Short mmCIF file of C-alpha atoms in Angstrom, two decimals:
data_model
loop_
_atom_site.label_atom_id
_atom_site.label_comp_id
_atom_site.label_asym_id
_atom_site.label_seq_id
_atom_site.Cartn_x
_atom_site.Cartn_y
_atom_site.Cartn_z
CA MET A 1 21.47 24.05 9.09
CA MET A 2 20.59 25.90 5.90
CA ASP A 3 22.46 25.76 2.61
CA ASP A 4 21.73 26.13 -1.10
CA ASN A 5 22.05 22.46 -1.89
CA ILE A 6 18.87 20.64 -2.74
CA TYR A 7 20.34 17.46 -1.27
CA LYS A 8 23.22 16.73 1.01
CA LEU A 9 24.22 13.19 1.94
CA ASP A 10 26.62 12.73 4.82
CA ARG A 11 28.24 9.31 5.37
CA VAL A 12 25.22 7.50 4.00
CA LYS A 13 25.41 3.74 3.91
CA ARG A 14 22.72 1.27 2.87
CA LEU A 15 23.17 -2.43 3.44
CA ALA A 16 21.13 -5.48 2.47
CA CYS A 17 21.97 -9.02 3.54
CA ASN A 18 25.44 -7.85 4.69
CA ARG A 19 26.09 -6.44 1.22
CA VAL A 20 26.85 -2.77 0.78
CA LEU A 21 24.35 -1.34 -1.69
CA LEU A 22 25.41 2.25 -1.23
CA ASP A 23 28.31 3.87 0.58
CA ILE A 24 28.52 7.61 0.06
CA ILE A 25 30.87 9.58 2.26
CA GLY A 26 29.61 12.95 1.08
CA LEU A 27 27.45 14.17 -1.76
CA GLU A 28 26.00 17.58 -2.38
CA ILE A 29 23.48 18.14 -5.14
CA ALA A 30 23.11 21.79 -6.04
CA PRO A 31 19.77 23.04 -7.32
CA ASP A 32 20.67 22.54 -10.98
CA ARG A 33 17.84 21.90 -13.37
CA VAL A 34 19.00 18.44 -14.43
CA VAL A 35 21.11 15.94 -12.52
CA ARG A 36 22.01 12.65 -14.11
CA ILE A 37 23.21 9.64 -12.13
CA ILE A 38 25.20 7.23 -14.23
CA GLY A 39 26.27 3.75 -13.27
CA ASP A 40 26.26 0.13 -14.32
CA ASN A 41 23.71 -2.38 -13.13
CA GLY A 42 24.17 -2.90 -9.39
CA SER A 43 26.06 0.34 -8.94
CA GLY A 44 23.52 1.65 -6.42
CA LYS A 45 21.58 4.08 -8.63
CA THR A 46 18.15 2.79 -7.63
CA THR A 47 19.08 2.70 -3.94
CA LEU A 48 20.37 6.27 -4.13
CA LEU A 49 17.24 7.47 -5.94
CA LYS A 50 14.96 5.78 -3.38
CA ILE A 51 16.88 7.50 -0.59
CA LEU A 52 16.63 10.83 -2.42
CA ALA A 53 12.88 10.23 -2.82
CA LEU A 54 12.75 9.53 0.95
CA LEU A 55 11.28 6.11 0.31
CA ASP A 56 14.25 4.18 1.70
CA ARG A 57 16.08 4.94 4.90
CA PRO A 58 19.85 4.58 4.99
CA ASP A 59 21.29 2.30 7.67
CA THR A 60 23.73 5.01 8.71
CA GLY A 61 24.36 8.65 7.87
CA HIS A 62 22.31 11.78 7.38
CA VAL A 63 20.26 13.09 4.50
CA TYR A 64 19.42 16.78 4.15
CA VAL A 65 16.74 18.08 1.78
CA SER A 66 16.98 21.81 1.11
CA GLY A 67 19.06 22.13 4.27
CA THR A 68 16.58 20.24 6.44
CA LEU A 69 17.83 17.13 8.17
CA VAL A 70 15.53 14.22 7.33
CA GLU A 71 14.32 12.69 10.60
CA TRP A 72 12.59 9.66 9.07
CA LYS A 73 9.51 10.16 11.22
CA TRP A 74 6.18 9.90 9.46
CA SER A 75 4.96 13.33 10.50
CA LYS A 76 8.19 14.97 9.32
CA LEU A 77 8.56 12.92 6.14
CA ARG A 78 5.24 13.66 4.48
CA PRO A 79 5.75 17.40 3.92
CA LEU A 80 9.19 16.65 2.45
CA ARG A 81 7.89 13.77 0.33
CA ASN A 82 5.20 16.02 -1.09
CA LYS A 83 7.94 18.01 -2.83
CA ILE A 84 9.32 14.88 -4.50
CA THR A 85 7.97 12.25 -6.88
CA LEU A 86 9.84 9.14 -7.96
CA LEU A 87 9.21 7.21 -11.14
CA GLU A 88 10.59 3.74 -10.56
CA GLN A 89 12.47 1.78 -13.18
CA PHE A 90 9.65 -0.75 -13.23
CA PRO A 91 6.70 1.39 -12.19
CA PHE A 92 3.55 0.13 -10.55
CA CYS A 93 0.05 0.93 -11.70
CA PHE A 94 -2.89 0.44 -9.37
CA LYS A 95 -5.88 -1.66 -10.38
CA GLY A 96 -8.28 0.36 -12.47
CA LYS A 97 -8.33 2.52 -15.56
CA VAL A 98 -5.29 4.30 -16.98
CA ILE A 99 -6.96 7.69 -16.51
CA ASP A 100 -7.61 6.98 -12.82
CA ASN A 101 -3.98 5.96 -12.32
CA VAL A 102 -2.63 9.08 -14.02
CA SER A 103 -4.87 11.44 -12.06
CA LEU A 104 -4.38 9.63 -8.73
CA GLY A 105 -1.33 11.52 -7.44
CA ALA A 106 -2.74 14.91 -8.42
CA ARG A 107 -6.01 14.09 -6.68
CA ILE A 108 -4.17 12.93 -3.56
CA ARG A 109 -2.33 16.27 -3.59
CA GLY A 110 -5.61 18.14 -3.68
CA MET A 111 -6.33 18.82 -7.35
CA PRO A 112 -10.08 18.72 -8.13
CA LYS A 113 -11.14 15.50 -9.85
CA LYS A 114 -12.31 17.13 -13.10
CA GLU A 115 -9.17 19.21 -13.48
CA ALA A 116 -6.95 16.20 -12.72
CA LYS A 117 -8.73 14.11 -15.35
CA ARG A 118 -8.55 16.87 -17.95
CA LYS A 119 -4.83 17.33 -17.39
CA ALA A 120 -4.31 13.56 -17.35
CA ILE A 121 -5.96 13.23 -20.77
CA SER A 122 -3.80 16.02 -22.13
CA LEU A 123 -0.61 14.39 -20.82
CA LEU A 124 -1.62 10.99 -22.14
CA GLU A 125 -2.14 12.56 -25.56
CA GLU A 126 1.34 14.10 -25.42
CA LEU A 127 2.78 10.71 -24.55
CA GLY A 128 0.96 8.95 -27.39
CA LEU A 129 -1.41 7.08 -25.08
CA HIS A 130 -4.69 8.76 -25.93
CA GLU A 131 -6.31 5.47 -26.98
CA LYS A 132 -5.39 3.85 -23.66
CA THR A 133 -7.17 6.46 -21.51
CA ASN A 134 -10.08 4.26 -20.48
CA GLN A 135 -8.25 0.96 -20.73
CA ASP A 136 -7.49 -1.18 -17.71
CA ALA A 137 -3.95 -0.43 -16.51
CA GLY A 138 -3.33 -4.16 -16.11
CA GLY A 139 -3.26 -4.64 -19.88
CA LEU A 140 -0.43 -2.20 -20.62
CA SER A 141 2.94 -3.18 -22.06
CA GLY A 142 6.16 -2.30 -20.20
CA GLY A 143 6.78 0.82 -22.30
CA GLU A 144 3.18 1.99 -22.02
CA LEU A 145 3.22 1.43 -18.27
CA LYS A 146 6.34 3.56 -18.01
CA ARG A 147 4.74 6.42 -19.94
CA VAL A 148 1.55 6.18 -17.87
CA ALA A 149 3.61 6.32 -14.68
CA LEU A 150 5.57 9.28 -16.06
CA ALA A 151 2.32 11.11 -16.80
CA ARG A 152 1.18 10.34 -13.23
CA ALA A 153 4.44 11.64 -11.76
CA LEU A 154 4.38 14.83 -13.87
CA LEU A 155 0.78 15.53 -12.93
CA CYS A 156 1.83 15.56 -9.26
CA ASP A 157 3.79 18.69 -10.20
CA PRO A 158 6.66 17.95 -7.79
CA HIS A 159 9.48 20.34 -7.03
CA ILE A 160 11.92 17.46 -7.45
CA LEU A 161 11.15 14.86 -10.10
CA ILE A 162 13.24 11.69 -9.82
CA LEU A 163 13.23 9.19 -12.66
CA ASP A 164 14.93 5.81 -12.47
CA GLU A 165 16.10 4.83 -15.94
CA PRO A 166 13.21 6.63 -17.64
CA PHE A 167 14.26 5.63 -21.14
CA SER A 168 14.65 1.91 -20.56
CA GLU A 169 11.99 -0.29 -22.19
CA LEU A 170 11.10 2.52 -24.59
CA ASP A 171 11.45 2.27 -28.35
CA GLU A 172 12.88 5.20 -30.30
CA LYS A 173 9.47 6.78 -30.95
CA SER A 174 8.35 6.50 -27.33
CA GLY A 175 11.75 7.74 -26.15
CA ALA A 176 11.38 10.83 -28.30
CA LEU A 177 7.87 11.44 -26.92
CA VAL A 178 9.15 11.14 -23.35
CA THR A 179 12.09 13.44 -24.08
CA GLY A 180 9.71 16.00 -25.57
CA VAL A 181 7.44 15.91 -22.54
CA LEU A 182 10.40 16.22 -20.17
CA GLU A 183 11.78 19.10 -22.19
CA ARG A 184 8.47 20.92 -21.88
CA TYR A 185 8.48 20.14 -18.16
CA LEU A 186 11.91 21.71 -17.84
CA THR A 187 11.02 24.82 -19.78
CA THR A 188 7.65 25.42 -18.14
CA LYS A 189 8.31 24.31 -14.56
CA LYS A 190 10.85 25.53 -12.06
CA GLY A 191 11.43 22.08 -10.64
CA ILE A 192 14.56 19.97 -10.45
CA PHE A 193 14.89 16.82 -12.44
CA ILE A 194 17.11 13.93 -11.31
CA TYR A 195 17.34 10.84 -13.45
CA SER A 196 19.51 7.79 -13.83
CA THR A 197 20.87 5.88 -16.79
CA HIS A 198 23.28 3.00 -16.95
CA SER A 199 25.07 4.42 -19.95
CA GLU A 200 26.55 7.80 -20.76
CA ASN A 201 25.65 7.29 -24.38
CA SER A 202 21.89 7.36 -24.10
CA TYR A 203 19.23 10.06 -24.03
CA GLY A 204 20.45 13.09 -22.19
CA PHE A 205 19.98 16.79 -21.62
CA THR A 206 22.50 19.51 -22.26
CA GLY A 207 23.83 21.23 -19.20
CA GLU A 208 23.04 18.30 -17.00
CA ARG A 209 25.19 17.68 -13.98
CA ARG A 210 26.53 14.16 -13.89
CA ILE A 211 27.18 11.93 -10.93
CA PHE A 212 28.94 8.63 -11.49
CA LEU A 213 28.38 5.58 -9.30
CA SER A 214 30.21 2.29 -9.21
CA GLY A 215 29.86 -0.46 -6.62
CA GLY A 216 27.69 1.82 -4.50
CA ARG A 217 30.36 4.54 -4.32
CA LEU A 218 30.80 7.86 -6.04
CA VAL A 219 33.34 7.83 -8.83
CA ASN A 220 35.33 10.79 -10.12
CA LYS A 221 33.13 13.08 -8.08
CA ASN A 222 35.04 16.29 -8.73
CA GLU A 223 34.81 15.95 -12.46
CA SER A 224 31.13 15.15 -12.32
CA ILE A 225 30.18 18.28 -10.43
CA CYS A 226 32.31 20.61 -12.53
CA LEU A 227 30.35 20.15 -15.73
CA PRO A 228 28.81 23.38 -17.05
CA VAL A 229 25.26 23.97 -16.02
CA LYS A 230 22.89 26.09 -18.04
CA PRO A 231 19.73 27.58 -16.62
CA ALA A 232 17.52 26.09 -19.32
CA SER A 233 18.10 22.58 -20.57
CA ARG A 234 17.58 21.18 -24.01
CA PRO A 235 17.45 17.45 -24.64
CA MET A 236 20.12 15.91 -26.76
CA VAL A 237 19.26 13.86 -29.77
CA PRO A 238 18.28 10.35 -28.68
CA GLY A 239 21.33 8.14 -28.84
CA GLY A 240 23.68 11.12 -28.68
CA THR A 241 25.80 12.14 -25.72
CA MET B 1 -39.15 -28.54 14.70
CA LEU B 2 -41.22 -26.10 12.66
CA ALA B 3 -39.95 -24.31 9.58
CA ALA B 4 -40.69 -21.00 11.30
CA GLU B 5 -38.53 -22.04 14.24
CA ILE B 6 -35.67 -23.02 11.93
CA LEU B 7 -35.95 -19.67 10.15
CA ASN B 8 -35.80 -17.88 13.49
CA ILE B 9 -32.71 -19.85 14.52
CA LEU B 10 -31.11 -19.09 11.16
CA SER B 11 -31.94 -15.42 11.54
CA VAL B 12 -30.34 -15.26 15.02
CA SER B 13 -27.24 -17.08 13.71
CA LEU B 14 -26.80 -14.70 10.80
CA LYS B 15 -27.51 -11.53 12.77
CA VAL B 16 -25.05 -12.44 15.52
CA SER B 17 -22.29 -13.77 13.26
CA LEU B 18 -22.55 -11.11 10.56
CA SER B 19 -22.55 -8.24 13.07
CA ALA B 20 -19.61 -9.79 14.95
CA THR B 21 -17.67 -10.36 11.71
CA LEU B 22 -18.37 -6.86 10.43
CA ALA B 23 -17.30 -5.27 13.71
CA ALA B 24 -14.18 -7.46 13.83
CA ALA B 25 -13.34 -6.58 10.22
CA LEU B 26 -13.59 -2.86 10.95
CA VAL B 27 -11.03 -3.24 13.73
CA SER B 28 -8.90 -6.07 12.33
CA VAL B 29 -8.26 -4.81 8.81
CA PRO B 30 -6.54 -1.58 9.98
CA ILE B 31 -4.60 -3.63 12.57
CA GLY B 32 -3.54 -6.10 9.86
CA ILE B 33 -2.48 -3.33 7.49
CA GLY B 34 -0.54 -1.61 10.28
CA LEU B 35 1.23 -4.83 11.14
CA GLY B 36 1.81 -5.75 7.51
CA TRP B 37 3.49 -2.49 6.60
CA GLY B 38 4.64 -1.26 9.98
CA ARG B 39 8.11 -1.81 11.35
CA PHE B 40 8.27 -1.15 15.08
CA PRO B 41 9.71 -2.84 18.17
CA GLY B 42 7.59 -5.81 19.22
CA ARG B 43 5.91 -6.10 15.84
CA ASN B 44 7.06 -9.70 15.23
CA THR B 45 5.93 -10.72 18.72
CA LEU B 46 2.53 -9.18 18.11
CA VAL B 47 2.17 -11.05 14.81
CA THR B 48 3.11 -14.32 16.53
CA VAL B 49 0.60 -13.67 19.32
CA LEU B 50 -2.17 -12.98 16.79
CA LYS B 51 -1.33 -16.14 14.85
CA THR B 52 -1.45 -18.13 18.09
CA LEU B 53 -4.80 -16.58 18.99
CA MET B 54 -6.23 -17.89 15.72
CA ALA B 55 -6.45 -21.22 17.55
CA LEU B 56 -8.15 -19.68 20.59
CA PRO B 57 -10.60 -22.27 21.98
CA THR B 58 -14.18 -20.98 21.78
CA VAL B 59 -14.98 -22.24 25.28
CA VAL B 60 -12.08 -20.25 26.70
CA VAL B 61 -13.46 -17.09 25.09
CA GLY B 62 -16.88 -18.00 26.43
CA LEU B 63 -15.49 -18.52 29.91
CA LEU B 64 -13.52 -15.26 29.97
CA LEU B 65 -16.41 -13.18 28.68
CA TYR B 66 -18.81 -14.98 31.00
CA GLY B 67 -16.63 -13.75 33.86
CA LEU B 68 -16.72 -10.22 32.47
CA PHE B 69 -20.45 -10.08 31.74
CA SER B 70 -21.76 -12.03 34.74
CA ARG B 71 -23.65 -9.98 37.32
CA LEU B 72 -20.63 -9.64 39.59
CA GLY B 73 -18.14 -9.22 36.77
CA PRO B 74 -16.49 -5.91 35.79
CA LEU B 75 -18.93 -5.48 32.86
CA GLY B 76 -21.91 -6.92 34.69
CA PHE B 77 -23.64 -3.54 34.69
CA LEU B 78 -24.14 -3.91 30.93
CA LYS B 79 -26.59 -6.77 31.65
CA ILE B 80 -25.93 -8.45 28.32
CA LEU B 81 -25.20 -11.99 29.49
CA TYR B 82 -27.52 -14.49 27.73
CA THR B 83 -28.30 -12.01 24.98
CA PRO B 84 -27.32 -11.95 21.29
CA ALA B 85 -25.03 -9.01 22.14
CA ALA B 86 -22.93 -11.17 24.46
CA MET B 87 -22.75 -13.87 21.78
CA ALA B 88 -21.65 -11.28 19.21
CA ALA B 89 -18.96 -10.05 21.64
CA GLY B 90 -17.61 -13.59 21.96
CA GLN B 91 -17.59 -14.07 18.21
CA PHE B 92 -15.91 -10.67 17.77
CA VAL B 93 -13.04 -11.87 19.98
CA LEU B 94 -12.78 -15.08 17.96
CA ALA B 95 -12.81 -13.36 14.56
CA LEU B 96 -10.38 -10.56 15.48
CA PRO B 97 -7.09 -12.53 15.41
CA ILE B 98 -8.10 -14.45 12.30
CA ILE B 99 -8.93 -11.40 10.21
CA SER B 100 -5.98 -9.37 11.59
CA SER B 101 -3.48 -12.12 10.98
CA LEU B 102 -4.71 -12.97 7.48
CA THR B 103 -4.86 -9.27 6.57
CA CYS B 104 -1.30 -8.84 7.81
CA SER B 105 -0.15 -11.73 5.60
CA ALA B 106 -2.08 -10.32 2.63
CA ILE B 107 -0.48 -6.89 3.02
CA GLU B 108 3.00 -8.36 3.54
CA GLY B 109 2.51 -10.32 0.34
CA LEU B 110 1.69 -7.21 -1.68
CA ASP B 111 4.17 -5.90 -4.20
CA PRO B 112 6.40 -3.46 -2.23
CA ARG B 113 5.95 -0.94 -5.03
CA VAL B 114 2.31 -0.47 -3.93
CA ARG B 115 3.36 1.32 -0.76
CA ARG B 116 6.27 3.17 -2.35
CA THR B 117 4.05 4.37 -5.21
CA ALA B 118 1.33 5.52 -2.83
CA LEU B 119 3.86 7.41 -0.70
CA THR B 120 5.67 9.04 -3.60
CA LEU B 121 2.31 10.23 -4.95
CA GLY B 122 1.83 12.06 -1.66
CA ALA B 123 -0.53 9.67 0.13
CA SER B 124 -1.04 10.00 3.86
CA ARG B 125 -0.72 6.89 5.99
CA PHE B 126 -4.49 6.41 5.80
CA GLN B 127 -4.62 6.95 2.03
CA ALA B 128 -1.72 4.52 1.52
CA ALA B 129 -3.54 1.95 3.65
CA LEU B 130 -6.69 2.39 1.56
CA LEU B 131 -4.73 1.93 -1.66
CA GLY B 132 -3.04 -1.16 -0.21
CA ALA B 133 -6.39 -2.57 0.91
CA ARG B 134 -7.81 -1.98 -2.55
CA GLU B 135 -4.92 -3.85 -4.15
CA ALA B 136 -5.37 -6.75 -1.73
CA LYS B 137 -9.18 -6.61 -1.90
CA LEU B 138 -9.72 -10.25 -2.84
CA THR B 139 -7.40 -11.59 -0.16
CA LEU B 140 -8.93 -9.27 2.43
CA LEU B 141 -12.41 -10.50 1.58
CA ALA B 142 -11.12 -14.07 1.89
CA ALA B 143 -9.77 -13.15 5.35
CA ILE B 144 -13.16 -11.72 6.37
CA ALA B 145 -14.92 -14.80 4.96
CA ALA B 146 -12.57 -17.00 7.00
CA GLY B 147 -13.46 -15.00 10.10
CA PHE B 148 -17.16 -15.42 9.36
CA GLY B 149 -16.67 -19.14 8.75
CA ARG B 150 -15.01 -19.47 12.13
CA VAL B 151 -17.72 -17.64 14.12
CA VAL B 152 -20.84 -18.92 12.38
CA THR B 153 -19.79 -22.50 13.12
CA GLU B 154 -18.61 -22.03 16.70
CA VAL B 155 -20.70 -23.36 19.54
CA GLY B 156 -18.64 -23.03 22.74
CA SER B 157 -18.95 -19.30 23.42
CA ALA B 158 -22.46 -19.12 21.89
CA ILE B 159 -23.80 -21.59 24.46
CA MET B 160 -21.92 -20.08 27.40
CA LEU B 161 -22.77 -16.46 26.60
CA GLY B 162 -26.15 -16.92 24.93
CA GLY B 163 -27.54 -19.78 26.95
CA ASN B 164 -29.29 -21.39 23.95
CA ILE B 165 -32.61 -19.69 24.78
CA LYS B 166 -35.37 -20.65 22.34
CA ASP B 167 -36.43 -17.88 19.93
CA TYR B 168 -33.82 -15.54 21.42
CA THR B 169 -30.23 -16.82 21.53
CA ARG B 170 -30.60 -20.21 19.86
CA THR B 171 -28.31 -20.43 16.83
CA MET B 172 -27.82 -23.16 14.25
CA THR B 173 -24.86 -24.64 16.12
CA THR B 174 -26.43 -24.52 19.56
CA ALA B 175 -29.62 -26.03 18.09
CA ILE B 176 -27.57 -28.85 16.53
CA THR B 177 -25.96 -29.50 19.93
CA LEU B 178 -29.38 -29.59 21.59
CA GLU B 179 -30.97 -31.87 18.99
CA THR B 180 -27.98 -34.24 19.14
CA ALA B 181 -28.25 -34.38 22.95
CA LYS B 182 -31.92 -35.24 22.52
CA GLY B 183 -31.00 -38.06 20.13
CA GLU B 184 -32.47 -36.22 17.10
CA PHE B 185 -29.44 -36.92 14.90
CA GLU B 186 -31.38 -36.58 11.65
CA LEU B 187 -32.54 -33.08 12.52
CA GLY B 188 -29.03 -32.16 13.68
CA ILE B 189 -27.58 -33.20 10.33
CA TYR B 190 -30.38 -31.39 8.52
CA LEU B 191 -29.57 -28.17 10.41
CA GLY B 192 -25.89 -28.68 9.66
CA PHE B 193 -26.61 -28.81 5.93
CA ILE B 194 -28.70 -25.64 6.15
CA LEU B 195 -25.77 -23.90 7.87
CA LEU B 196 -23.39 -25.04 5.13
CA ALA B 197 -25.81 -23.92 2.43
CA VAL B 198 -26.06 -20.47 4.00
CA ALA B 199 -22.27 -20.17 4.17
CA LEU B 200 -22.02 -21.27 0.54
CA GLY B 201 -24.67 -18.75 -0.49
CA LEU B 202 -22.85 -15.91 1.25
CA ASN B 203 -19.52 -16.84 -0.32
CA LEU B 204 -21.10 -17.07 -3.77
CA ALA B 205 -22.76 -13.67 -3.28
CA VAL B 206 -19.41 -12.10 -2.34
CA ALA B 207 -17.69 -13.74 -5.34
CA LYS B 208 -20.48 -12.58 -7.67
CA GLY B 209 -20.27 -9.06 -6.27
CA LEU B 210 -16.53 -8.97 -6.91
CA GLU B 211 -16.90 -10.29 -10.45
CA SER B 212 -19.38 -7.58 -11.33
CA ARG B 213 -17.02 -4.81 -10.19
#
């Protein structure tokens, strides 16, 4: 089946230890530039994002990406996964230098080593991490790690960029840097950007489509998908709505 | 026993055990990673079987391979019985479940974000496995060292498949067995200490190599 939605979830349920983590009867995500998933801790945001990133398989239900039914077979998953990159709430950095971590995804996706390193340095500069370029990734703070992982995700140049609470663990200055980089991403790339926050009153982008989650279920779905969507997004002032 | 003879025995021991361990590692590490990260029907049974095979008696391996490699056996045409190659084959069988099982445990114990991160960055199954192996490098080397420790000290299959032939298939352990049978306990203990010293030296070299990286 083909449709315009970037994602379609049909009766998707994810369980863990007999507890329902996510129970979505139906969700369609149109190809808007920015989609924001809002929910309290334990509302199922991370589970939903992992499913959208095709890194977690629902126990029941169907997931469609750009109209293609996800079959959860390795050979079928990889081409779909290559369109998507997830930045986890608590990202992981591999052993080695920061620069090697940032350029890793791009190199895996076929970018020449020199070009990947040059772009990685440029991104690290934008994110205020120039001095950390040749440092061991193991010595980074939580906020620095998040920015390094963001640089790594952006360098993959995915069609769909998924960020799980990208502004948590960041101070105001780092938050502004991240917002600036994401704004440039949105203006220069044609990709789709899905991110989660636990509060409505945190960093945000104008024109974003909002999806509310509570207890693993969609809340007030109709309202959330009727928000105005603009073709180009501009970040709101940090702390604003 | 002459120093030259001891050196020859040591050389046979190391050649056979190192080649068997290396070959087993090349097969076992991918198996261990596949089992550690894979989820497929029968996976748990396979892990249990491998863990059980860690206690495989060396004489049983010797007996089974003797049957295979003997002149009338299915692999008799290879004509490798009573050669270092047959001994290495026996040690390969002994090391395989140890390295596979310990690799599987090492990979299972990795942070689950390692695999997720590799996959979301676009890694293929092979690339993800390489990244996982790199993260678990120290534990994997410990698994390989454990496999080497098991095979370099075994005597059952070495005697049955090698025949303890002087200057050809005589290893440290088979030499110790022979000297003990002859009542040369002092020499047996002396050879035992040499074997331990070699194992210590190899472990220290691996540790030093890792530190320098």
